[in-house]
Tab-separated table of N, CA and C in Angstrom:
chain	number	residue	atom	x	y	z
A	1	MET	N	-62.514	12.715	-28.131
A	1	MET	CA	-61.547	13.059	-27.115
A	1	MET	C	-60.807	11.813	-26.611
A	2	ASP	N	-61.444	10.656	-26.707
A	2	ASP	CA	-60.797	9.438	-26.226
A	2	ASP	C	-59.509	9.137	-26.994
A	3	GLN	N	-59.521	9.388	-28.300
A	3	GLN	CA	-58.322	9.159	-29.106
A	3	GLN	C	-57.216	10.126	-28.687
A	4	LEU	N	-57.548	11.383	-28.453
A	4	LEU	CA	-56.570	12.374	-28.011
A	4	LEU	C	-55.994	11.964	-26.653
A	5	ILE	N	-56.841	11.520	-25.745
A	5	ILE	CA	-56.372	11.078	-24.428
A	5	ILE	C	-55.367	9.935	-24.579
A	6	THR	N	-55.670	8.974	-25.423
A	6	THR	CA	-54.771	7.842	-25.656
A	6	THR	C	-53.426	8.315	-26.201
A	7	GLU	N	-53.459	9.237	-27.170
A	7	GLU	CA	-52.222	9.765	-27.743
A	7	GLU	C	-51.414	10.533	-26.702
A	8	LEU	N	-52.094	11.339	-25.898
A	8	LEU	CA	-51.397	12.110	-24.866
A	8	LEU	C	-50.765	11.199	-23.821
A	9	LYS	N	-51.479	10.162	-23.409
A	9	LYS	CA	-50.933	9.220	-22.426
A	9	LYS	C	-49.700	8.503	-22.984
A	10	GLY	N	-49.711	8.203	-24.268
A	10	GLY	CA	-48.561	7.554	-24.891
A	10	GLY	C	-47.356	8.471	-25.000
A	11	TYR	N	-47.585	9.729	-25.278
A	11	TYR	CA	-46.487	10.684	-25.483
A	11	TYR	C	-46.013	11.297	-24.171
A	12	PHE	N	-46.906	11.479	-23.218
A	12	PHE	CA	-46.578	12.099	-21.932
A	12	PHE	C	-46.979	11.141	-20.798
A	13	PRO	N	-46.228	10.054	-20.602
A	13	PRO	CA	-46.635	9.037	-19.627
A	13	PRO	C	-46.671	9.531	-18.178
A	14	LYS	N	-45.941	10.587	-17.851
A	14	LYS	CA	-45.933	11.107	-16.479
A	14	LYS	C	-47.070	12.091	-16.215
A	15	ALA	N	-47.796	12.455	-17.247
A	15	ALA	CA	-48.922	13.391	-17.102
A	15	ALA	C	-50.124	12.676	-16.496
A	16	THR	N	-50.897	13.433	-15.730
A	16	THR	CA	-52.165	12.935	-15.196
A	16	THR	C	-53.273	13.545	-16.042
A	17	ILE	N	-54.118	12.718	-16.616
A	17	ILE	CA	-55.155	13.192	-17.532
A	17	ILE	C	-56.533	12.793	-17.001
A	18	HIS	N	-57.407	13.797	-16.896
A	18	HIS	CA	-58.777	13.567	-16.429
A	18	HIS	C	-59.753	14.010	-17.515
A	19	LYS	N	-60.710	13.169	-17.802
A	19	LYS	CA	-61.780	13.537	-18.728
A	19	LYS	C	-62.862	14.238	-17.909
A	20	LEU	N	-63.078	15.525	-18.178
A	20	LEU	CA	-64.047	16.311	-17.425
A	20	LEU	C	-65.464	16.111	-17.943
A	21	ASP	N	-65.591	15.987	-19.264
A	21	ASP	CA	-66.862	15.632	-19.903
A	21	ASP	C	-66.545	15.150	-21.306
A	22	GLU	N	-67.536	15.002	-22.146
A	22	GLU	CA	-67.326	14.446	-23.485
A	22	GLU	C	-66.461	15.316	-24.398
A	23	SER	N	-66.328	16.596	-24.084
A	23	SER	CA	-65.568	17.481	-24.971
A	23	SER	C	-64.432	18.206	-24.255
A	24	MET	N	-64.118	17.820	-23.003
A	24	MET	CA	-63.106	18.558	-22.252
A	24	MET	C	-62.263	17.626	-21.389
A	25	ILE	N	-60.933	17.872	-21.437
A	25	ILE	CA	-60.015	17.120	-20.579
A	25	ILE	C	-59.085	18.084	-19.851
A	26	GLU	N	-58.523	17.591	-18.762
A	26	GLU	CA	-57.557	18.346	-17.969
A	26	GLU	C	-56.277	17.531	-17.918
A	27	VAL	N	-55.141	18.191	-18.202
A	27	VAL	CA	-53.843	17.525	-18.201
A	27	VAL	C	-52.961	18.214	-17.168
A	28	GLN	N	-52.433	17.427	-16.225
A	28	GLN	CA	-51.520	17.972	-15.217
A	28	GLN	C	-50.137	17.400	-15.485
A	29	MET	N	-49.186	18.297	-15.754
A	29	MET	CA	-47.807	17.892	-15.987
A	29	MET	C	-47.054	18.004	-14.666
A	30	PRO	N	-46.084	17.120	-14.400
A	30	PRO	CA	-45.387	17.120	-13.116
A	30	PRO	C	-44.743	18.461	-12.721
A	31	LYS	N	-44.150	19.201	-13.651
A	31	LYS	CA	-43.465	20.447	-13.322
A	31	LYS	C	-44.390	21.664	-13.249
A	32	ALA	N	-45.616	21.529	-13.706
A	32	ALA	CA	-46.522	22.677	-13.819
A	32	ALA	C	-47.282	22.927	-12.524
A	33	LYS	N	-47.447	24.206	-12.177
A	33	LYS	CA	-48.256	24.597	-11.025
A	33	LYS	C	-49.741	24.516	-11.362
A	34	GLU	N	-50.032	24.642	-12.633
A	34	GLU	CA	-51.412	24.755	-13.113
A	34	GLU	C	-51.653	23.712	-14.201
A	35	SER	N	-52.853	23.191	-14.272
A	35	SER	CA	-53.164	22.190	-15.294
A	35	SER	C	-53.516	22.852	-16.621
A	36	VAL	N	-53.486	22.040	-17.656
A	36	VAL	CA	-53.857	22.450	-19.001
A	36	VAL	C	-55.267	21.932	-19.249
A	37	VAL	N	-56.153	22.797	-19.734
A	37	VAL	CA	-57.520	22.390	-20.041
A	37	VAL	C	-57.695	22.436	-21.556
A	38	ILE	N	-58.128	21.321	-22.103
A	38	ILE	CA	-58.314	21.188	-23.552
A	38	ILE	C	-59.782	20.917	-23.818
A	39	GLN	N	-60.379	21.753	-24.664
A	39	GLN	CA	-61.786	21.573	-25.017
A	39	GLN	C	-61.904	21.413	-26.522
A	40	GLN	N	-62.605	20.384	-26.927
A	40	GLN	CA	-62.832	20.145	-28.349
A	40	GLN	C	-63.891	21.120	-28.848
A	41	GLN	N	-63.630	21.728	-30.008
A	41	GLN	CA	-64.600	22.634	-30.602
A	41	GLN	C	-65.527	21.855	-31.525
A	42	GLU	N	-66.557	22.522	-31.989
A	42	GLU	CA	-67.507	21.867	-32.890
A	42	GLU	C	-66.843	21.431	-34.191
A	43	GLU	N	-65.946	22.260	-34.708
A	43	GLU	CA	-65.235	21.916	-35.941
A	43	GLU	C	-64.244	20.789	-35.650
A	44	GLU	N	-64.297	19.735	-36.403
A	44	GLU	CA	-63.449	18.563	-36.206
A	44	GLU	C	-61.967	18.938	-36.231
A	45	GLY	N	-61.223	18.449	-35.247
A	45	GLY	CA	-59.777	18.669	-35.212
A	45	GLY	C	-59.353	20.023	-34.680
A	46	ARG	N	-60.261	20.776	-34.113
A	46	ARG	CA	-59.943	22.104	-33.558
A	46	ARG	C	-60.231	22.117	-32.061
A	47	TYR	N	-59.372	22.829	-31.336
A	47	TYR	CA	-59.453	22.819	-29.873
A	47	TYR	C	-59.245	24.215	-29.294
A	48	THR	N	-59.744	24.411	-28.082
A	48	THR	CA	-59.439	25.576	-27.265
A	48	THR	C	-58.603	25.061	-26.103
A	49	VAL	N	-57.472	25.722	-25.835
A	49	VAL	CA	-56.549	25.252	-24.806
A	49	VAL	C	-56.179	26.398	-23.876
A	50	SER	N	-56.309	26.169	-22.566
A	50	SER	CA	-55.857	27.116	-21.540
A	50	SER	C	-54.667	26.490	-20.836
A	51	TYR	N	-53.591	27.283	-20.666
A	51	TYR	CA	-52.349	26.731	-20.130
A	51	TYR	C	-51.505	27.819	-19.470
A	52	PRO	N	-50.550	27.427	-18.601
A	52	PRO	CA	-49.664	28.412	-17.983
A	52	PRO	C	-48.615	28.894	-18.987
A	53	ARG	N	-48.410	30.206	-18.999
A	53	ARG	CA	-47.452	30.797	-19.935
A	53	ARG	C	-46.688	31.907	-19.227
A	54	LEU	N	-45.416	32.024	-19.523
A	54	LEU	CA	-44.589	33.090	-18.980
A	54	LEU	C	-44.579	34.247	-19.972
A	55	GLU	N	-44.930	35.424	-19.492
A	55	GLU	CA	-44.863	36.632	-20.318
A	55	GLU	C	-43.727	37.515	-19.815
A	56	VAL	N	-43.011	38.127	-20.741
A	56	VAL	CA	-41.906	39.000	-20.389
A	56	VAL	C	-42.135	40.353	-21.046
A	57	ASP	N	-42.101	41.405	-20.242
A	57	ASP	CA	-42.195	42.775	-20.734
A	57	ASP	C	-40.821	43.142	-21.282
A	58	GLU	N	-40.722	43.353	-22.570
A	58	GLU	CA	-39.439	43.615	-23.224
A	58	GLU	C	-38.757	44.882	-22.710
A	59	VAL	N	-39.517	45.878	-22.313
A	59	VAL	CA	-38.934	47.150	-21.884
A	59	VAL	C	-38.346	47.037	-20.480
A	60	ARG	N	-39.134	46.520	-19.556
A	60	ARG	CA	-38.689	46.481	-18.160
A	60	ARG	C	-38.196	45.105	-17.732
A	61	LYS	N	-38.284	44.123	-18.603
A	61	LYS	CA	-37.847	42.751	-18.322
A	61	LYS	C	-38.569	42.137	-17.127
A	62	ILE	N	-39.822	42.503	-16.946
A	62	ILE	CA	-40.631	41.934	-15.879
A	62	ILE	C	-41.246	40.636	-16.377
A	63	LYS	N	-41.097	39.591	-15.578
A	63	LYS	CA	-41.648	38.284	-15.932
A	63	LYS	C	-42.852	38.011	-15.054
A	64	LYS	N	-43.901	37.479	-15.664
A	64	LYS	CA	-45.052	37.056	-14.885
A	64	LYS	C	-45.693	35.846	-15.549
A	65	GLU	N	-46.178	34.943	-14.718
A	65	GLU	CA	-46.841	33.742	-15.218
A	65	GLU	C	-48.338	34.007	-15.266
A	66	ILE	N	-48.932	33.723	-16.407
A	66	ILE	CA	-50.365	33.938	-16.605
A	66	ILE	C	-51.013	32.655	-17.121
A	67	THR	N	-52.320	32.622	-17.098
A	67	THR	CA	-53.062	31.568	-17.777
A	67	THR	C	-53.454	32.128	-19.130
A	68	HIS	N	-53.017	31.470	-20.167
A	68	HIS	CA	-53.265	31.931	-21.535
A	68	HIS	C	-54.231	30.959	-22.209
A	69	THR	N	-55.072	31.469	-23.084
A	69	THR	CA	-56.012	30.622	-23.818
A	69	THR	C	-55.834	30.840	-25.317
A	70	ASN	N	-55.686	29.743	-26.035
A	70	ASN	CA	-55.660	29.765	-27.498
A	70	ASN	C	-56.923	29.085	-28.003
A	71	VAL	N	-57.528	29.674	-29.016
A	71	VAL	CA	-58.762	29.149	-29.589
A	71	VAL	C	-58.489	28.703	-31.020
A	72	ASN	N	-59.156	27.637	-31.423
A	72	ASN	CA	-59.113	27.167	-32.806
A	72	ASN	C	-57.733	26.642	-33.201
A	73	ILE	N	-57.119	25.859	-32.319
A	73	ILE	CA	-55.802	25.317	-32.636
A	73	ILE	C	-55.911	23.843	-33.015
A	74	LEU	N	-54.872	23.360	-33.683
A	74	LEU	CA	-54.800	21.970	-34.123
A	74	LEU	C	-54.157	21.091	-33.057
A	75	LYS	N	-54.294	19.793	-33.212
A	75	LYS	CA	-53.722	18.843	-32.262
A	75	LYS	C	-52.207	19.003	-32.148
A	76	SER	N	-51.527	19.290	-33.248
A	76	SER	CA	-50.073	19.446	-33.208
A	76	SER	C	-49.664	20.591	-32.283
A	77	ALA	N	-50.471	21.643	-32.215
A	77	ALA	CA	-50.177	22.757	-31.310
A	77	ALA	C	-50.344	22.342	-29.852
A	78	ILE	N	-51.282	21.453	-29.577
A	78	ILE	CA	-51.451	20.944	-28.211
A	78	ILE	C	-50.175	20.233	-27.774
A	79	PHE	N	-49.625	19.415	-28.646
A	79	PHE	CA	-48.392	18.698	-28.314
A	79	PHE	C	-47.227	19.677	-28.122
A	80	TRP	N	-47.149	20.720	-28.927
A	80	TRP	CA	-46.101	21.740	-28.779
A	80	TRP	C	-46.225	22.425	-27.419
A	81	ILE	N	-47.437	22.798	-27.042
A	81	ILE	CA	-47.687	23.440	-25.744
A	81	ILE	C	-47.281	22.498	-24.608
A	82	LEU	N	-47.714	21.257	-24.661
A	82	LEU	CA	-47.418	20.306	-23.591
A	82	LEU	C	-45.930	19.968	-23.502
A	83	LYS	N	-45.224	19.955	-24.625
A	83	LYS	CA	-43.772	19.739	-24.591
A	83	LYS	C	-43.085	20.870	-23.832
A	84	GLY	N	-43.511	22.103	-24.075
A	84	GLY	CA	-42.940	23.246	-23.361
A	84	GLY	C	-43.220	23.178	-21.873
A	85	ILE	N	-44.426	22.776	-21.529
A	85	ILE	CA	-44.801	22.665	-20.122
A	85	ILE	C	-44.061	21.499	-19.465
A	86	GLN	N	-43.875	20.429	-20.175
A	86	GLN	CA	-43.127	19.287	-19.652
A	86	GLN	C	-41.686	19.710	-19.332
A	87	LYS	N	-41.116	20.540	-20.182
A	87	LYS	CA	-39.717	20.957	-20.010
A	87	LYS	C	-39.564	22.039	-18.935
A	88	ASN	N	-40.444	23.051	-18.937
A	88	ASN	CA	-40.252	24.240	-18.095
A	88	ASN	C	-41.351	24.470	-17.056
A	89	GLY	N	-42.393	23.679	-17.065
A	89	GLY	CA	-43.519	23.906	-16.163
A	89	GLY	C	-44.501	24.946	-16.673
A	90	LYS	N	-44.163	25.560	-17.786
A	90	LYS	CA	-45.003	26.578	-18.447
A	90	LYS	C	-44.456	26.768	-19.857
A	91	VAL	N	-45.220	27.428	-20.699
A	91	VAL	CA	-44.751	27.772	-22.035
A	91	VAL	C	-43.954	29.067	-21.890
A	92	THR	N	-42.731	29.049	-22.385
A	92	THR	CA	-41.865	30.230	-22.281
A	92	THR	C	-41.761	30.914	-23.633
A	93	PRO	N	-41.490	32.234	-23.627
A	93	PRO	CA	-41.374	32.964	-24.894
A	93	PRO	C	-40.148	32.499	-25.687
A	94	GLU	N	-40.263	32.572	-26.985
A	94	GLU	CA	-39.140	32.276	-27.859
A	94	GLU	C	-38.545	33.607	-28.310
A	95	PHE	N	-37.280	33.807	-27.997
A	95	PHE	CA	-36.629	35.075	-28.385
A	95	PHE	C	-35.705	34.854	-29.537
């Protein structure tokens, strides 16, 4: 996790990163109401990530912000998630 923390600090210098334990970190982005929690899985290079996400009901166009969790993702997906949160404060749907 130390290598991931170093990479995240280099790419997202305004983020606040806390190491919660040997396999879990918390990342707070300036625009986000909620932090991102990243947990390393047993399989090398795989992570579980909980983050703020905007969901939109296509029928009624109702928007709501939820905490979403992805399991078994790669490091590149973590960077994609954090880029969205850096830009919008949450991950937004792609239409």
